[in-house]
Structure formats: C-alpha cells, structure tokens
Coordinates of C-alpha atoms in Angstrom, one line a residue:
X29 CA -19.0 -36.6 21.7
X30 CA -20.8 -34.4 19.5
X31 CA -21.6 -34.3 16.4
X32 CA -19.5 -32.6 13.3
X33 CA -21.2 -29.3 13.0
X34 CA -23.2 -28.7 16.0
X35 CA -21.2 -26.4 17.5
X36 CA -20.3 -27.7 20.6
X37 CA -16.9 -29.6 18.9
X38 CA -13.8 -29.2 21.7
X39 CA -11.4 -26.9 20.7
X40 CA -7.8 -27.0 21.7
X41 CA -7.2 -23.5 23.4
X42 CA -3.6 -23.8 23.5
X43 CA -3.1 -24.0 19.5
X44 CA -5.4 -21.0 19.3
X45 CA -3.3 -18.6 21.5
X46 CA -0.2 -17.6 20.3
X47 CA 2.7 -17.6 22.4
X48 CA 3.5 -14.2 24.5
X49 CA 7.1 -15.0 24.6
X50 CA 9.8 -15.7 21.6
X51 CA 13.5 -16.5 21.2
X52 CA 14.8 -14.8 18.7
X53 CA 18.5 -16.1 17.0
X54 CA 20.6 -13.4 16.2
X55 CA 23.7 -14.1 13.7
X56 CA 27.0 -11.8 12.7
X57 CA 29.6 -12.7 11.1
X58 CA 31.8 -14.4 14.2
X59 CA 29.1 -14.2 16.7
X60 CA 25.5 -16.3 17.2
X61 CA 23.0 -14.6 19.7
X62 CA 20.1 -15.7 21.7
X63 CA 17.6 -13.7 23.6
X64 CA 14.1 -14.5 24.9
X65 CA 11.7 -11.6 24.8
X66 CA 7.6 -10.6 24.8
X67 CA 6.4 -9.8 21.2
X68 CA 5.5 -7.0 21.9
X69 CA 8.8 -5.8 23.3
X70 CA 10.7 -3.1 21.0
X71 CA 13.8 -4.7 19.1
X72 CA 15.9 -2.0 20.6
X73 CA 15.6 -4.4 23.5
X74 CA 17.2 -7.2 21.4
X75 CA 20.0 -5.0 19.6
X76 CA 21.4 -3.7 23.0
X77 CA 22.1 -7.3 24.2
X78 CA 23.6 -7.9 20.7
X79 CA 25.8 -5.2 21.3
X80 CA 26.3 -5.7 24.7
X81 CA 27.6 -9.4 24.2
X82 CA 29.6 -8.4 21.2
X83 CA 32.1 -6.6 22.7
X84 CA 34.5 -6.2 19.5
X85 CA 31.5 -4.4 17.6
X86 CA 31.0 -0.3 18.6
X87 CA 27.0 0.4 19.4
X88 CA 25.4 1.7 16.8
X89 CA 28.0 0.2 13.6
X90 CA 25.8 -2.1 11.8
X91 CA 22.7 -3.0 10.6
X92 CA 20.2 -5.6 11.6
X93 CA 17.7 -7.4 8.9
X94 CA 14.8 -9.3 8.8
X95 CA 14.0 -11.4 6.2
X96 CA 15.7 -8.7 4.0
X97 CA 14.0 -6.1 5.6
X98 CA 15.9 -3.7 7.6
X99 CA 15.0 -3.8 11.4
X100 CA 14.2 -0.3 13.1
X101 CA 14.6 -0.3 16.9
X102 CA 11.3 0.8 17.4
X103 CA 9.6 -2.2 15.7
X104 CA 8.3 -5.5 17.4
X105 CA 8.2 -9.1 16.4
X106 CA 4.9 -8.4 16.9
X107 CA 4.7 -6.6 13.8
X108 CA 6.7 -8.3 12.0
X109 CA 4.9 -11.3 12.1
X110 CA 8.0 -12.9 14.0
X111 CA 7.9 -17.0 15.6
X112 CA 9.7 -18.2 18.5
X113 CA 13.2 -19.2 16.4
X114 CA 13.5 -16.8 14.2
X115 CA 16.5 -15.2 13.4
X116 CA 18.3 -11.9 12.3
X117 CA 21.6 -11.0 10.4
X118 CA 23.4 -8.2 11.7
X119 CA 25.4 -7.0 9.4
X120 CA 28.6 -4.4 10.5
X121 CA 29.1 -1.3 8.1
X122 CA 31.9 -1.5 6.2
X123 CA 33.9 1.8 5.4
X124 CA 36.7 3.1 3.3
X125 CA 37.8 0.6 0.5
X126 CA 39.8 1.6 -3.0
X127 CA 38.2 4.3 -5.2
X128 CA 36.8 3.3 -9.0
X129 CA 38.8 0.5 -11.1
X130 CA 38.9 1.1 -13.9
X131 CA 39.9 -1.7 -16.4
X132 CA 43.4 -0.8 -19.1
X133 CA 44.3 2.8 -16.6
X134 CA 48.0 1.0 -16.7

C-alpha cells in the first residue's frame, strides 16, 4: 500500500464512470411507466412508449415535466442531469371548463 499522497492511491474505476444506461419512472394520473434507455437517447424515445402503453391518452395531449421543468422531446437525460430512477409527471391537457364566476351575479 502506498502512502496518502503519493499518487499512486487505487482508485475505484467503477464509481468514477457514470452509468450509460438509466430507468427512467414515468407517472400520470392512472398510469406508472418504466423504460430503460442510454442518456444520451432523446426523450421523444421515452414519450412514445408512454403513449404507446397508455392507450386511453391521444399522442400528443399532454405534457411531460421534470422537476417542474417542462420536458421537450428533443432533450436527454443527459442534459438534464437525470439518475437511473428518476421520474416524470405527465400531465394530460385539460380543455373546456365554465367561463368566469363571478361572486353575487344571482
């Protein structure tokens, strides 16, 4: 063994590397998803298997956040700094609802 400081310590080359592959969780509202891809893969990769195994949700109808940022399908979870684990909401769009209430109109 070495001593402290010399240079020649033994480094753990596993711990240093990060991992090339990630499973990222994603979670709607009646529906929990889990897909296994590179980090450098584009999310679109991970949105079309939502989709895909959601049947009861048109493409294209929601939207998909990150830690409160909204996920683009160009990004990566390279770039946004994701772990192996980590998870998305997907959030559906909502449309219609009642127009302006307005409080003592009866």
């Amino acid at each position: 063994m070495s001593p402290p400081g010399s240079g020649r310590e033994k480094v753990d080359s596993k711990a240093a590397v990060k991992p090339q592959m990630l499973t990222i969780k994603v979670v709607g509202q009646e529906k929990v998803v889990h897909h296994t891809m590179r980090m450098t893969d584009k999310l679109k990769v991970l949105m079309d298997v939502w989709y895909h195994k959601v049947p009861n949700v048109t493409y294209g109808t929601g939207v998909f956040l990150y830690d409160g940022l909204r996920v683009r399908r160009n990004m990566t979870p390279v770039g946004l700094e994701m772990e192996d684990g980590d998870m998305l909401d997907f959030f559906e769009h909502m449309d219609g609802g009642a127009g302006p209430f307005i409080v003592g109109s009866m």
